[in-house]
């Protein structure tokens, strides 16, 4: 019997991104015994970014992905290129020298890496700059003003501006917000195109990627061994980059909550509608924990996303939950066709600090960026590559902050997350 009929090939979730990526990866599964300098488990932004940093530095790196490049959160997200890093206050307490410089790098370093890669490797990922943090309440405007002042103090090289309610309404055609912070250093992109583009770049630099290869065991030792059903990679070091989808190492499952976020994509909108709802093509996000975010795609669909208490992946149920939220902001879109609806899982640590650490001297992990994944995964990849090269300053900054263990987080994740979302929904309204 041919193997293909036995193994069910994994495909992307049916998102707008999967339908428009234009470059479907089809890397061969891992078969047989291989060896490498470094083996990376998972080919989302963290894994691919790490692999590209390592391959650029001459390491022989093998990436083992259970499904497809960008199959997890990296190929499904809002595509919002947001600055900052979650858990910043806790991180700051652990920085002893040059705090402002270190924090600036952590907040914006990922953006620089993405810009450079898009330029260096000619990655066509619909990258656009321009971003609005919108305020629902006046307290949000106070927070935006502090952020604005901080960016001014830091001589942030891109335009930032506090906008009144009227100007916000002019820019995004809705009265739903009391003002906004415009930041032309943030932006939006097609995340799956970026992830695939970076994977291609990594391979061009010498990396090897295996798809359709779930890792079932990671054996520790002087050399570590990553094992799948059909093969293994023995390596000097292993980096686990499975984030909220990882299930092999129990220690990594119990230190963050798997929180779901969902997105709907409308049909392409008429030019007249686009001119009223987002003529400047800005990405938009509110500051709530149970947040809403939206932007236009390159073909002028509205991609509207949000968190909610739902754990399934049925497109009709997702549409049912998100359409009313979108229509509240844009009543003119109440009857527009929804072409795609999908969701994905984000790893949210209790203290919100991204988790970079070691399970053994040469088995490292990197996960849990909350909603700041697009930029921070790229920086994390660089920090992990530095750690492999023995440059540990930034890695240790994170590794020294011990993750808060959540008893029952994996087994009881659904009721715990549901309660958490409810709690934050109430807090968001205060
Ligand atoms: C709907 C949604 C919207 C979001 N919107 C934004 C946004 O607009 N802006 C932003 O900055 N962030 C956003 N995020 C968060 C961001 O997408 C994530 O933080 C980021 O993509 C995490 O990347 P990652 O590579 O660490 O994990 P993932 O992309 O989840 O990748 C993990 C990979 O590891 C693989 N894997 C797991 N276990 C194994 C195993 N045993 N063997 C082999 N492979 C394995 C998985 O198959 C997967 O491909 C959003 C997330 C979601 C779900």
Coordinates of C-alpha atoms and ligand atoms in Angstrom, one line a residue:
X1 CA 0.0 0.0 0.0
X2 CA 1.3 3.5 -0.8
X3 CA 2.2 5.6 2.2
X4 CA 0.1 8.5 1.1
X5 CA -3.1 6.6 1.6
X6 CA -2.1 5.8 5.2
X7 CA -0.9 9.2 6.4
X8 CA -3.5 12.0 6.2
X9 CA -1.6 15.0 4.7
X10 CA -2.2 18.1 6.9
X11 CA -3.4 21.2 5.1
X12 CA -3.8 24.8 6.3
X13 CA -7.0 25.9 8.0
X14 CA -9.3 27.3 5.4
X15 CA -8.4 31.0 5.9
X16 CA -8.1 33.9 3.5
X17 CA -4.3 33.6 3.9
X18 CA -4.2 29.9 2.8
X19 CA -6.4 30.8 -0.2
X20 CA -4.2 33.7 -1.2
X21 CA -0.6 32.7 -0.2
X22 CA 0.3 31.8 -3.8
X23 CA 3.2 29.6 -2.8
X24 CA 2.3 26.3 -1.2
X25 CA 5.2 24.7 0.5
X26 CA 5.5 20.9 0.1
X27 CA 8.7 20.0 2.0
X28 CA 9.3 16.2 2.3
X29 CA 8.6 14.5 5.7
X30 CA 11.5 13.5 7.9
X31 CA 12.6 10.0 7.1
X32 CA 15.6 8.1 8.4
X33 CA 18.4 9.2 10.8
X34 CA 19.7 12.7 10.2
X35 CA 22.2 14.9 12.1
X36 CA 22.5 18.6 12.4
X37 CA 24.0 21.4 14.4
X38 CA 20.6 22.6 15.6
X39 CA 17.2 21.0 15.3
X40 CA 14.1 23.3 15.6
X41 CA 10.7 21.9 16.4
X42 CA 7.9 23.8 14.8
X43 CA 7.8 26.0 11.7
X44 CA 5.8 29.1 12.7
X45 CA 7.5 32.5 12.9
X46 CA 9.5 31.5 16.0
X47 CA 10.9 28.3 14.4
X48 CA 11.4 29.7 10.9
X49 CA 12.9 33.0 12.2
X50 CA 15.3 31.1 14.4
X51 CA 16.3 28.8 11.5
X52 CA 16.9 31.7 9.2
X53 CA 19.1 33.5 11.7
X54 CA 21.1 30.3 12.3
X55 CA 21.4 29.4 8.6
X56 CA 22.6 33.0 7.8
X57 CA 25.3 32.4 10.4
X58 CA 26.4 29.1 8.8
X59 CA 24.8 26.6 11.2
X60 CA 23.4 23.4 9.7
X61 CA 19.8 23.7 10.9
X62 CA 16.9 21.2 10.4
X63 CA 13.3 22.3 11.1
X64 CA 10.7 19.6 11.9
X65 CA 7.1 20.7 11.5
X66 CA 4.1 18.6 12.4
X67 CA 1.9 20.0 9.6
X68 CA 2.9 22.8 7.3
X69 CA 5.1 25.9 7.4
X70 CA 2.9 28.6 9.1
X71 CA 0.1 26.1 9.9
X72 CA -0.2 27.5 13.5
X73 CA -0.9 31.0 14.8
X74 CA 1.8 32.4 12.4
X75 CA -0.2 31.6 9.3
X76 CA -3.6 32.6 10.8
X77 CA -3.1 35.8 12.7
X78 CA -4.4 39.4 12.2
X79 CA -1.2 40.3 10.4
X80 CA -1.0 43.4 12.6
X81 CA 2.6 44.5 13.0
X82 CA 2.4 45.8 16.5
X83 CA 5.2 47.4 18.5
X84 CA 6.0 46.5 22.1
X85 CA 6.4 43.4 24.0
X86 CA 3.9 41.9 26.5
X87 CA 5.0 41.7 30.2
X88 CA 7.3 44.7 29.7
X89 CA 7.1 45.9 33.3
X90 CA 8.2 42.6 34.7
X91 CA 11.0 42.4 32.1
X92 CA 12.2 45.9 33.0
X93 CA 12.6 45.0 36.6
X94 CA 15.2 42.4 35.6
X95 CA 17.3 44.7 33.4
X96 CA 20.2 46.1 35.2
X97 CA 22.0 48.3 32.7
X98 CA 21.0 50.5 29.8
X99 CA 17.4 49.7 30.5
X100 CA 15.9 52.2 28.0
X101 CA 18.1 50.8 25.2
X102 CA 17.4 47.2 26.0
X103 CA 13.7 47.8 26.2
X104 CA 13.7 49.8 22.9
X105 CA 15.3 46.8 21.2
X106 CA 12.8 44.4 22.7
X107 CA 9.9 46.6 21.7
X108 CA 11.0 47.4 18.1
X109 CA 13.8 45.0 17.2
X110 CA 11.3 42.5 15.6
X111 CA 10.1 45.2 13.2
X112 CA 13.6 45.9 12.0
X113 CA 14.2 42.2 11.3
X114 CA 11.0 42.0 9.3
X115 CA 11.8 45.1 7.3
X116 CA 15.3 43.8 6.6
X117 CA 14.2 40.4 5.6
X118 CA 11.5 41.6 3.3
X119 CA 14.1 43.8 1.6
X120 CA 16.9 41.3 1.5
X121 CA 15.0 38.3 0.3
X122 CA 12.4 40.2 -1.7
X123 CA 9.5 38.6 0.2
X124 CA 6.2 39.7 -1.2
X125 CA 3.9 39.8 1.9
X126 CA 1.8 42.9 1.3
X127 CA 3.7 44.8 4.0
X128 CA 2.2 48.3 4.6
X129 CA 2.9 50.8 7.3
X130 CA 0.3 52.8 9.3
X131 CA -1.5 51.7 12.5
X132 CA -4.2 53.1 14.7
X133 CA -4.5 52.2 18.4
X134 CA -8.1 53.3 19.0
X135 CA -9.5 54.4 22.3
X136 CA -12.8 53.2 23.5
X137 CA -12.6 55.2 26.8
X138 CA -10.8 58.3 27.9
X139 CA -8.5 56.3 30.1
X140 CA -7.2 54.7 26.9
X141 CA -6.3 58.1 25.6
X142 CA -4.3 58.8 28.7
X143 CA -2.3 55.6 28.1
X144 CA -1.8 56.6 24.4
X145 CA -0.5 60.0 25.5
X146 CA 2.1 58.4 27.7
X147 CA 3.1 56.1 24.9
X148 CA 3.3 59.1 22.5
X149 CA 5.5 61.0 25.0
X150 CA 7.8 58.0 25.4
X151 CA 8.2 57.6 21.7
X152 CA 9.0 61.3 21.4
X153 CA 11.6 61.0 24.2
X154 CA 13.1 58.0 22.4
X155 CA 13.3 59.9 19.1
X156 CA 11.2 57.3 17.5
X157 CA 12.0 57.6 13.8
X158 CA 8.4 57.3 12.4
X159 CA 5.5 59.6 12.6
X160 CA 3.3 59.3 15.7
X161 CA 0.3 61.5 16.5
X162 CA -2.6 61.6 19.0
X163 CA -5.8 62.0 17.0
X164 CA -9.1 63.5 18.2
X165 CA -12.4 61.6 17.9
X166 CA -13.3 63.6 14.7
X167 CA -10.0 62.9 12.9
X168 CA -10.2 59.2 13.9
X169 CA -13.7 59.1 12.4
X170 CA -12.4 60.7 9.2
X171 CA -9.7 58.1 8.9
X172 CA -11.7 55.0 9.6
X173 CA -15.3 56.0 9.0
X174 CA -16.7 55.1 12.4
X175 CA -17.8 57.0 15.6
X176 CA -17.0 54.0 17.7
X177 CA -13.8 55.5 19.2
X178 CA -13.0 58.6 21.3
X179 CA -9.6 59.1 19.7
X180 CA -6.5 57.2 18.6
X181 CA -2.8 57.0 18.5
X182 CA -1.5 56.9 14.9
X183 CA 1.9 55.2 14.5
X184 CA 3.4 55.0 11.1
X185 CA 6.2 52.6 12.4
X186 CA 3.6 49.8 12.9
X187 CA 1.7 48.3 10.1
X188 CA 0.2 45.1 8.6
X189 CA 1.1 42.2 6.4
X190 CA 0.1 38.9 5.0
X191 CA 1.5 36.6 7.7
X192 CA 1.5 33.3 5.8
X193 CA 3.3 34.9 2.9
X194 CA 5.9 36.2 5.3
X195 CA 6.3 32.9 7.0
X196 CA 6.6 31.0 3.8
X197 CA 9.0 33.6 2.3
X198 CA 11.2 33.3 5.3
X199 CA 11.2 29.5 5.1
X200 CA 12.2 29.7 1.5
X201 CA 15.0 32.1 2.5
X202 CA 16.2 29.8 5.3
X203 CA 16.3 26.9 2.8
X204 CA 18.2 29.1 0.3
X205 CA 20.7 29.8 3.1
X206 CA 21.2 26.0 3.7
X207 CA 18.5 25.0 6.2
X208 CA 16.5 21.8 5.8
X209 CA 12.7 21.8 6.5
X210 CA 10.5 18.8 7.0
X211 CA 6.7 19.1 6.9
X212 CA 4.1 16.5 7.9
X213 CA 6.4 15.3 10.6
X214 CA 5.0 15.5 14.2
X215 CA 7.7 15.2 16.8
X216 CA 6.8 12.5 19.3
X217 CA 9.8 12.5 21.6
X218 CA 12.8 14.8 22.4
X219 CA 15.6 12.8 24.0
X220 CA 18.0 14.8 26.1
X221 CA 21.8 14.2 26.3
X222 CA 25.1 15.5 25.1
X223 CA 23.5 15.3 21.8
X224 CA 19.8 15.7 21.8
X225 CA 17.5 13.6 19.5
X226 CA 14.2 14.7 18.0
X227 CA 12.1 11.7 17.1
X228 CA 9.2 11.4 14.6
X229 CA 7.3 8.3 13.5
X230 CA 9.6 7.8 10.6
X231 CA 12.9 9.4 11.5
X232 CA 15.0 11.4 13.8
X233 CA 17.4 14.3 13.9
X234 CA 20.4 14.1 16.3
X235 CA 21.7 17.6 17.1
X236 CA 24.1 19.5 19.3
X237 CA 21.1 21.7 20.4
X238 CA 17.3 21.6 20.0
X239 CA 15.0 24.6 20.1
X240 CA 11.3 23.9 20.8
X241 CA 9.1 26.4 19.0
X242 CA 5.7 24.8 19.0
X243 CA 4.1 27.5 21.3
X244 CA 0.4 27.0 22.0
X245 CA 0.3 23.9 19.7
X246 CA 3.1 22.1 21.4
X247 CA 2.2 18.9 23.2
X248 CA 5.4 16.8 23.6
X249 CA 7.0 18.4 26.7
X250 CA 4.4 18.6 29.6
X251 CA 6.4 21.3 31.4
X252 CA 5.8 23.7 28.5
X253 CA 2.1 23.0 28.4
X254 CA 1.4 24.0 32.0
X255 CA 2.9 27.5 31.9
X256 CA 0.6 29.4 29.6
X257 CA -3.1 29.6 28.7
X258 CA -4.1 28.6 25.2
X259 CA -6.4 31.6 24.2
X260 CA -8.3 31.5 20.9
X261 CA -8.7 34.4 18.6
X262 CA -10.9 34.4 15.5
X263 CA -11.0 36.3 12.2
X264 CA -13.6 36.8 9.4
X265 CA -12.8 38.1 5.9
X266 CA -15.5 39.8 3.9
X267 CA -15.8 39.6 0.2
X268 CA -13.6 42.3 -1.6
X269 CA -15.3 45.6 -0.9
X270 CA -16.3 48.3 -3.5
X271 CA -13.9 51.2 -3.9
X272 CA -16.5 53.6 -2.6
X273 CA -16.9 51.6 0.7
X274 CA -13.1 51.4 1.1
X275 CA -12.9 55.2 0.6
X276 CA -15.3 55.6 3.5
X277 CA -14.0 53.0 6.0
X278 CA -10.2 53.1 5.5
X279 CA -8.8 55.3 2.7
X280 CA -5.3 55.3 4.3
X281 CA -5.2 51.5 4.6
X282 CA -4.4 51.5 8.3
X283 CA -4.4 48.5 10.7
X284 CA -6.7 49.2 13.7
X285 CA -6.7 47.6 17.1
X286 CA -8.5 48.4 20.4
X287 CA -6.7 48.2 23.8
X288 CA -9.0 45.7 25.5
X289 CA -7.9 42.2 26.5
X290 CA -10.9 40.7 24.8
X291 CA -9.9 43.0 21.9
X292 CA -11.1 43.7 18.4
X293 CA -8.8 44.4 15.4
X294 CA -9.3 45.0 11.7
X295 CA -7.6 46.0 8.5
X296 CA -8.0 45.7 4.8
X297 CA -6.3 42.9 2.8
X298 CA -4.4 43.6 -0.4
X299 CA -7.6 42.8 -2.3
X300 CA -9.7 45.1 -0.1
X301 CA -11.5 42.6 2.1
X302 CA -12.1 43.7 5.7
X303 CA -10.3 41.2 7.9
X304 CA -12.0 41.6 11.3
X305 CA -10.8 39.7 14.3
X306 CA -11.5 39.3 18.0
X307 CA -11.2 37.1 21.0
X308 CA -14.2 35.4 22.3
X309 CA -15.4 32.5 24.5
X310 CA -15.5 29.9 21.7
X311 CA -13.3 26.9 21.3
X312 CA -14.4 25.4 18.0
X313 CA -13.4 26.0 14.4
X314 CA -16.8 26.0 12.6
X315 CA -16.8 29.0 10.2
X316 CA -20.5 29.6 10.6
X317 CA -20.2 29.8 14.4
X318 CA -17.2 32.1 14.0
X319 CA -19.1 34.4 11.6
X320 CA -22.1 34.4 14.0
X321 CA -19.9 35.7 16.8
X322 CA -17.9 38.2 14.9
X323 CA -20.3 39.7 12.3
X324 CA -22.4 41.6 15.0
X325 CA -19.2 43.1 16.4
X326 CA -18.1 44.2 12.9
X327 CA -21.5 45.6 12.0
X328 CA -21.6 47.6 15.2
X329 CA -18.5 49.5 14.0
X330 CA -19.5 49.4 10.3
X331 CA -23.3 49.1 9.9
X332 CA -22.9 49.4 6.2
X333 CA -21.2 46.0 6.2
X334 CA -24.1 44.2 8.0
X335 CA -25.1 42.3 4.9
X336 CA -21.7 41.9 3.1
X337 CA -20.7 38.4 2.3
X338 CA -18.2 36.7 4.6
X339 CA -15.9 34.5 2.5
X340 CA -13.7 33.1 5.2
X341 CA -13.8 32.5 9.0
X342 CA -11.1 30.9 11.0
X343 CA -9.4 30.8 14.3
X344 CA -6.1 30.0 16.0
X345 CA -4.5 29.6 19.4
X346 CA -2.2 32.1 21.2
X347 CA 0.0 31.2 24.1
X348 CA -0.6 33.6 27.0
X349 CA 1.6 33.3 30.1
X350 CA 0.1 34.4 33.4
X351 CA 2.7 37.2 33.8
X352 CA 2.6 37.8 30.0
X353 CA 6.4 37.6 29.8
X354 CA 7.5 35.6 26.7
X355 CA 9.1 32.4 27.8
X356 CA 12.6 31.7 26.7
X357 CA 14.5 29.1 28.6
X358 CA 16.1 25.6 28.8
X359 CA 14.7 22.2 29.6
X360 CA 18.2 20.8 29.7
X361 CA 21.6 22.3 28.8
X362 CA 21.1 22.0 25.1
X363 CA 17.3 21.8 24.8
X364 CA 15.9 25.3 24.7
X365 CA 12.4 26.7 24.2
X366 CA 10.8 29.9 23.1
X367 CA 7.0 30.6 23.4
X368 CA 4.2 32.7 24.8
X369 CA 4.1 36.2 23.2
X370 CA 0.4 36.8 24.0
X371 CA -0.9 39.1 21.2
X372 CA 2.5 40.5 20.2
X373 CA 3.7 37.6 18.2
X374 CA 4.4 38.9 14.7
X375 CA 7.2 41.3 15.9
X376 CA 8.5 39.5 19.0
X377 CA 8.8 36.0 17.3
X378 CA 11.3 37.6 15.0
X379 CA 13.3 39.1 17.8
X380 CA 13.0 35.9 19.7
X381 CA 14.5 34.0 16.8
X382 CA 17.5 36.3 16.9
X383 CA 17.9 35.9 20.6
X384 CA 17.7 32.1 20.3
X385 CA 20.4 32.1 17.5
X386 CA 22.5 34.3 19.8
X387 CA 22.1 31.8 22.6
X388 CA 23.2 28.9 20.4
X389 CA 26.3 31.0 19.5
X390 CA 27.0 31.5 23.3
X391 CA 25.8 35.1 23.4
X392 CA 23.4 34.9 26.3
X393 CA 22.6 38.3 27.6
X394 CA 19.1 38.7 26.2
X395 CA 18.3 35.0 26.5
X396 CA 19.2 35.1 30.2
X397 CA 17.1 38.2 30.7
X398 CA 14.0 36.1 29.9
X399 CA 15.3 32.7 31.2
X400 CA 15.8 34.3 34.6
X401 CA 12.1 35.2 34.9
X402 CA 10.6 31.9 35.9
X403 CA 7.3 31.1 34.2
X404 CA 4.3 30.9 36.6
X405 CA 3.1 27.3 36.6
X406 CA -0.7 27.0 36.2
X407 CA -1.9 23.8 37.9
X408 CA -4.3 22.0 35.5
X409 CA -3.7 24.6 32.8
X410 CA -3.6 21.9 30.0
X411 CA -6.3 19.6 31.1
X412 CA -8.7 22.3 32.4
X413 CA -7.7 24.9 29.9
X414 CA -11.2 25.5 28.4
X415 CA -13.1 26.3 31.7
X416 CA -10.1 28.3 33.0
X417 CA -9.8 30.3 29.8
X418 CA -13.6 30.8 29.6
X419 CA -13.5 32.3 33.2
X420 CA -10.5 34.4 32.4
X421 CA -12.1 35.8 29.3
X422 CA -15.3 36.6 31.3
X423 CA -13.1 38.3 34.0
X424 CA -11.3 40.4 31.4
X425 CA -14.6 41.3 29.6
X426 CA -15.9 42.8 32.8
X427 CA -12.6 44.6 33.5
X428 CA -12.4 45.9 29.9
X429 CA -15.8 47.6 30.5
X430 CA -14.8 49.5 33.6
Ligands
LIG1 C1 -6.2 34.5 15.2 C2 -5.0 35.1 15.7 C3 -4.7 36.4 15.5 C4 -3.5 37.0 16.0 N1 -3.2 38.3 15.6 C5 -2.0 38.8 15.8 C6 -1.6 40.0 15.3 O1 -2.4 40.6 14.5 N2 -0.4 40.5 15.6 C7 0.5 39.9 16.4 O2 1.6 40.4 16.6 N3 0.2 38.6 16.8 C8 -1.0 38.1 16.6 N4 -1.3 36.8 17.0 C9 -0.3 36.0 17.7 C10 0.8 35.5 16.8 O3 0.2 34.9 15.7 C11 1.6 34.4 17.6 O4 2.1 34.9 18.7 C12 2.8 33.9 16.7 O5 2.4 33.6 15.4 C13 3.4 32.6 17.4 O6 4.3 32.1 16.5 P1 5.0 30.7 16.9 O7 5.9 30.3 15.8 O8 5.6 30.8 18.2 O9 3.8 29.6 17.0 P2 2.9 29.0 15.9 O10 2.8 29.9 14.7 O11 1.7 28.6 16.6 O12 3.8 27.8 15.4 C14 4.0 26.6 16.1 C15 4.3 25.5 15.1 O13 4.8 24.4 15.8 C16 4.3 23.2 15.3 N5 4.4 22.1 16.3 C17 3.8 22.1 17.5 N6 4.1 20.9 18.1 C18 4.8 20.2 17.2 C19 5.4 18.9 17.2 N7 5.2 18.1 18.3 N8 6.2 18.5 16.2 C20 6.4 19.3 15.1 N9 5.8 20.6 15.0 C21 5.1 21.0 16.1 C22 2.8 23.6 14.9 O14 2.3 22.7 13.9 C23 3.0 25.0 14.4 O15 3.2 25.1 13.0 C24 -2.5 36.2 16.6 C25 -2.8 34.8 16.9 C26 -4.0 34.3 16.4 C27 -4.2 32.8 16.7

